[in-house]
Amino acid sequence: MGQPISSSPATAGRIALSLRDVVKTYVMGADEVHALRGVSLDVATNEYVAIMGASGSGKSTLMNVIGCLDVPTSGTYSLEGQPVAGMSEYQLAEIRNQRIGFVFQTFNLIPRSNVFHNVELPLIYAGVPRAQRRPRVEDAIARVGLTNRMRHKPNELSGGQRQRVAIARALVGQPSIILADEPTGNLDSKTGDEIMAVLDELHQAGQTILLVTHETYIARHALRIVRLRDGMIESDDAVPAGSLAGQ
Amino acid sequence: MKARLDLEESFRIALGSLRANKARGTLTTLGIIIGIVAVILTMTAAHGLQNTFRQSFSAVGADVIYVSRMPWVVMNDFFLYRNRPGLELRQADLLASKLRGRAIVNPSIGGQRDLKYRSATMEGVTIIGTTERQTLVSTAQPELGRFITDYDVTRRKNVCVIGTDVRDGLFGDAAAVNQELKIGRTTFRVIGVMEKQGGAFLGGPNFDRQVFVPITSYVKAFGGDRRQQNVDVAVKAPSHEAVAALEFEVIGEMRKIRQLRPAEADNFSINKLDTLVGAFDNIMGVVLLVGLLITGISLFVGGVGVMNIMFVSVTERTREIGIRKAIGAKPHSILFQFLFEAAAICLMGGLIGVVVASVLTAVVNATVMPASVSIPILLIAVLVAIGVGVAAGFLPAWRGARLNPIDALRYE
Ligand SMILES: Nc1ncnc2c1ncn2[C@@H]1O[C@H](COP(=O)(O)OP(=O)(O)OP(=O)(O)O)[C@@H](O)[C@H]1O
Ligand SMILES: [Mg+2]
């Protein structure tokens, strides 16, 4: 298993998350699907990690465990030094709310709510008073360049714009990590590049980012590439700045 | 603070969902509307009956006890009283002299007779032979002219005081006082008209369709054999508190007058307004219970409809629940989101039900009988509607709140 490498100059090595021998097994009747078979991974703050691997290799499963949407079958996972095992549904919801920002392949916006309200939601669930929400929501929307679309519904936006809304929603709560599972998967390459530019900017500003992708040119934006194969880490390499990753 | 913000969002979502599914929500409320209308009408009817009852017996004072041959409320033991001797006027006078100074005693005797004035006639009008003390034991007073006096009674004057319905029936708009009418075959002069009592209670006595005459004149004109006399004696206590002691005393005196041995049971009855109200309340209790049972069933059916629609709503929004959980919604915010939605549907049904029931009541009031809805009943109905919503929404809402975020997100 490769050494965890911190390539970003900004990371002085504070641990953002740490997985040890994480196993995730899905039981489907008599069958068992081993989605993760012992993954150990450390990510420091402000790292920019791309997770790659064939379809079915366990990338999404890993992201879900890291995002506290799912709990591992065995192994330990701690977020900023705090073990997640044994937490209640309520505590997990708080962690997802305050320390994790999700960006999904399929955007997952609330269809009936406009851009502003979609971005505002995590703050509402965090209990931030209305007066404090507004400037933070407007700031997050400005960072993804959608200030002039604030009152639009998701179905009035292009795919790229929707993904920007999702990113604004992910970052508005100032999470420890942003988890993006194939954020460009539903977008053409030009729009995908625009989305990656937004993520790059967030990383420049100090954000820790984990990104799942199938595309080498997308993974190239990250500074570290972790490859999964059959639920195990196959390789874990730093990407030298300015070079093309992989083959 | 946090919880409050959560609820605000839950409330917002619930309203948004209702707005998005207007037709479905409205159809679902139909069951609730019917249930709520039934609840309001049942309670209004019971309330109305009770009011009419109170009003129609308002002339019967709460501090008066009546000594009669029979109890007012006879359930199924009629044969026990059938062979009792009637109360004679002579016995009533004896009781009056025993109680002199401690209570007002007024004997009265009644029967049905036909009335005739010129070409106008009225059949089966209640004629009451009484004394000048009638206006002391009852709250009803003459509106025009005067009431019977001591002089009328001792001199057996053929004078009468008529109720408003009798006045309207015989004289119309013309003046009644000093006119002479025929009661049966005897001529009586009208000396007064009683004020309107109102509210004859469901075939009960209509106090406006009565004629008062001196009891002595009554006996002279219609009385016959004194063995067949059947007098009612009203005994008015000086205060409501003194009624119980007085009742005890009256029973003792009556037993002496009737010469009953200690082992013999009373062969007369003591009646009070309380007895009547008690019997009535029992009946109303049963009516209300049956009514509420029936309305309960219709509300239950309405509630099941709401529960069904809420299960649909939760299933439809499984993915949305997943998204909300992924960004940090706690189980209780999801729970409240759907509880609010169910409560809002039912509240809407309840409010429509209130309007429908009010209109129906107004129609009944204008056509069939006096009826009015009361604010407390409407409030209760609205609360019941909300309660049904919360109860019906709980199971679906609970299911939504318990969803695993991953499964919910993957739901197609
Ligand atoms: N809820 C589930 N129940 C059963 N098996 C599951 C479940 N979720 C994932 N799996 C299985 O776990 C394995 C890993 O799935 P995962 O979604 O993590 O793959 P992935 O690397 O994200 O693939 P892709 O690139 O296609 O998104 C697969 O074999 C998948 O079938
Ligand atoms: Mg995947």
XYZ file of N, CA and C in Angstrom, chain A residues 79-168:
270
model
N -12.670 11.023 11.931
C -12.726 12.287 11.212
C -12.148 13.342 12.144
N -11.071 13.984 11.705
C -10.364 14.975 12.534
C -10.078 14.400 13.913
N -9.598 13.154 13.919
C -9.184 12.519 15.156
C -10.310 11.934 15.988
N -11.544 12.086 15.521
C -12.682 11.624 16.321
C -13.291 10.375 15.688
N -13.255 9.229 16.389
C -13.803 8.007 15.795
C -15.319 8.122 15.601
N -15.758 7.616 14.462
C -17.158 7.763 14.092
C -17.998 6.580 14.584
N -17.300 5.457 14.846
C -18.018 4.236 15.242
C -18.874 4.494 16.489
N -20.065 3.948 16.483
C -20.929 4.039 17.659
C -21.687 5.337 17.789
N -21.554 6.220 16.785
C -22.306 7.475 16.865
C -23.771 7.233 16.524
N -24.617 8.041 17.140
C -26.059 7.917 16.871
C -26.391 8.552 15.529
N -27.578 8.222 15.050
C -28.070 8.808 13.790
C -28.063 10.337 13.876
N -28.406 10.837 15.060
C -28.450 12.285 15.279
C -27.052 12.897 15.144
N -26.054 12.225 15.795
C -24.688 12.754 15.734
C -24.124 12.677 14.320
N -24.435 11.574 13.612
C -23.962 11.439 12.237
C -24.555 12.547 11.371
N -25.831 12.856 11.617
C -26.473 13.934 10.850
C -25.749 15.246 11.104
N -25.344 15.473 12.352
C -24.625 16.710 12.664
C -23.280 16.760 11.960
N -22.594 15.602 11.923
C -21.296 15.566 11.236
C -21.477 15.849 9.751
N -22.457 15.186 9.143
C -22.706 15.433 7.713
C -23.029 16.899 7.482
N -23.738 17.477 8.417
C -24.161 18.861 8.268
C -22.999 19.835 8.388
N -22.114 19.583 9.359
C -21.121 20.604 9.681
C -19.712 20.318 9.173
N -19.389 19.027 8.914
C -18.001 18.749 8.540
C -17.845 18.196 7.142
N -18.971 17.826 6.504
C -18.899 17.212 5.183
C -19.677 18.054 4.190
N -19.112 18.218 3.000
C -19.879 18.828 1.919
C -19.910 17.854 0.754
N -21.127 17.413 0.383
C -21.255 16.418 -0.688
C -21.532 17.085 -2.028
N -20.857 16.577 -3.070
C -21.228 16.947 -4.433
C -21.459 15.636 -5.183
N -22.671 15.467 -5.718
C -23.020 14.191 -6.351
C -22.966 14.304 -7.868
N -22.819 13.137 -8.499
C -22.831 13.095 -9.959
C -24.162 13.638 -10.509
N -25.243 13.279 -9.813
C -26.573 13.675 -10.311
C -27.103 14.945 -9.642
N -26.210 15.757 -9.136
C -26.512 17.081 -8.548
C -27.333 17.001 -7.260
N -28.453 16.260 -7.300
C -29.274 16.097 -6.085
C -29.683 17.415 -5.432
N -30.255 18.293 -6.244
C -30.821 19.521 -5.662
C -32.283 19.255 -5.321
N -32.849 20.087 -4.457
C -34.281 19.974 -4.156
C -35.032 20.684 -5.287
N -35.809 19.935 -6.067
C -36.372 20.499 -7.302
C -37.279 21.703 -7.090
N -38.088 21.694 -6.013
C -39.062 22.783 -5.862
C -38.467 24.054 -5.268
N -37.224 23.952 -4.773
C -36.625 25.119 -4.119
C -35.705 25.852 -5.091
N -35.612 27.150 -4.942
C -34.725 27.912 -5.823
C -33.276 27.779 -5.359
N -32.385 28.392 -6.143
C -30.951 28.263 -5.880
C -30.622 28.722 -4.463
N -31.159 29.880 -4.091
C -30.844 30.432 -2.777
C -31.220 29.446 -1.671
N -32.432 28.927 -1.771
C -32.890 28.057 -0.692
C -32.141 26.738 -0.668
N -31.787 26.211 -1.840
C -30.996 24.983 -1.881
C -29.669 25.168 -1.147
N -29.045 26.321 -1.377
C -27.745 26.569 -0.751
C -27.921 26.873 0.743
N -29.072 27.427 1.074
C -29.332 27.826 2.454
C -29.588 26.613 3.373
N -30.095 25.522 2.768
C -30.556 24.374 3.565
C -29.590 23.878 4.645
N -28.311 23.632 4.303
C -27.417 23.117 5.359
C -27.352 24.061 6.559
N -27.425 25.373 6.301
C -27.365 26.337 7.412
C -28.638 26.281 8.241
N -29.778 26.058 7.561
C -31.037 25.925 8.295
C -30.954 24.722 9.224
N -30.479 23.600 8.665
C -30.379 22.392 9.497
C -29.335 22.556 10.596
N -28.375 23.481 10.375
C -27.363 23.716 11.412
C -27.897 24.667 12.479
N -29.056 25.282 12.223
C -29.633 26.188 13.207
C -29.045 27.585 13.165
N -28.471 27.979 12.012
C -27.940 29.345 11.895
C -29.111 30.313 11.724
N -29.150 31.385 12.512
C -30.269 32.334 12.396
C -30.328 32.987 11.014
N -31.540 33.339 10.624
C -31.802 33.848 9.278
C -30.863 34.996 8.888
N -30.677 35.940 9.798
C -29.884 37.128 9.474
C -28.450 36.750 9.123
N -27.925 35.709 9.796
C -26.549 35.295 9.507
C -26.469 34.413 8.273
N -27.607 33.796 7.917
C -27.585 32.883 6.761
C -27.386 33.646 5.463
N -28.130 34.721 5.311
C -28.171 35.425 4.029
C -26.780 35.773 3.485
N -25.923 36.489 4.257
C -24.608 36.829 3.682
C -23.781 35.588 3.340
N -23.905 34.537 4.155
C -23.095 33.343 3.879
C -23.572 32.658 2.613
N -24.910 32.585 2.427
C -25.456 31.950 1.231
C -25.057 32.753 0.002
N -25.193 34.078 0.100
C -24.858 34.920 -1.053
C -23.383 34.793 -1.392
N -22.547 34.699 -0.379
C -21.110 34.544 -0.601
C -20.814 33.227 -1.309
N -21.448 32.140 -0.841
C -21.209 30.826 -1.452
C -21.666 30.815 -2.901
N -22.796 31.453 -3.176
C -23.304 31.483 -4.549
C -22.381 32.332 -5.425
N -21.847 33.399 -4.850
C -20.919 34.251 -5.600
C -19.652 33.471 -5.960
N -19.199 32.611 -5.043
C -17.959 31.866 -5.300
C -18.099 30.902 -6.463
N -19.331 30.432 -6.754
C -19.511 29.567 -7.920
C -20.076 30.358 -9.096
N -20.132 31.695 -8.960
C -20.488 32.564 -10.078
C -21.945 32.501 -10.500
N -22.870 32.339 -9.541
C -24.288 32.233 -9.932
C -25.157 33.328 -9.313
N -24.498 34.440 -8.938
C -25.227 35.498 -8.250
C -26.484 35.927 -9.010
N -26.401 35.910 -10.344
C -27.563 36.365 -11.124
C -28.602 35.265 -11.355
N -28.414 34.100 -10.729
C -29.388 33.006 -10.889
C -30.038 32.616 -9.552
N -29.869 33.463 -8.549
C -30.238 33.139 -7.167
C -31.688 32.665 -7.018
N -32.605 33.262 -7.769
C -34.034 32.950 -7.596
C -34.546 31.939 -8.613
N -33.623 31.283 -9.332
C -34.065 30.285 -10.314
C -34.255 28.928 -9.664
N -35.163 28.157 -10.232
C -35.346 26.769 -9.792
C -34.328 25.905 -10.529
N -33.956 24.747 -9.969
C -32.971 23.877 -10.636
C -33.332 23.554 -12.089
N -34.615 23.333 -12.368
C -34.971 22.960 -13.744
C -34.856 24.121 -14.727
N -34.512 25.305 -14.214
C -34.284 26.436 -15.115
C -32.790 26.655 -15.352
N -31.981 25.692 -14.886
C -30.526 25.850 -14.988
C -29.929 24.752 -15.861
N -28.748 25.031 -16.437
C -28.018 24.000 -17.190
C -27.368 23.033 -16.213
N -26.922 21.895 -16.724
C -26.276 20.897 -15.872
C -25.091 21.478 -15.116
N -24.261 22.247 -15.830
C -23.089 22.846 -15.196
C -23.489 23.793 -14.075
N -24.536 24.561 -14.362
C -24.995 25.508 -13.333
C -25.542 24.766 -12.120
N -26.257 23.667 -12.389
C -26.791 22.885 -11.267
C -25.653 22.367 -10.390
N -24.569 21.894 -11.070
C -23.468 21.359 -10.284
C -22.795 22.468 -9.477
N -22.805 23.679 -10.014
C -22.247 24.807 -9.251
C -23.094 25.064 -8.007
N -24.410 24.965 -8.177
C -25.292 25.145 -7.013
C -24.956 24.088 -5.961
N -24.762 22.852 -6.427
C -24.433 21.765 -5.501
C -23.122 22.062 -4.781
N -22.149 22.620 -5.512
C -20.865 22.944 -4.872
C -21.060 24.070 -3.850
N -21.861 25.078 -4.219
C -22.136 26.173 -3.273
C -22.786 25.614 -2.012
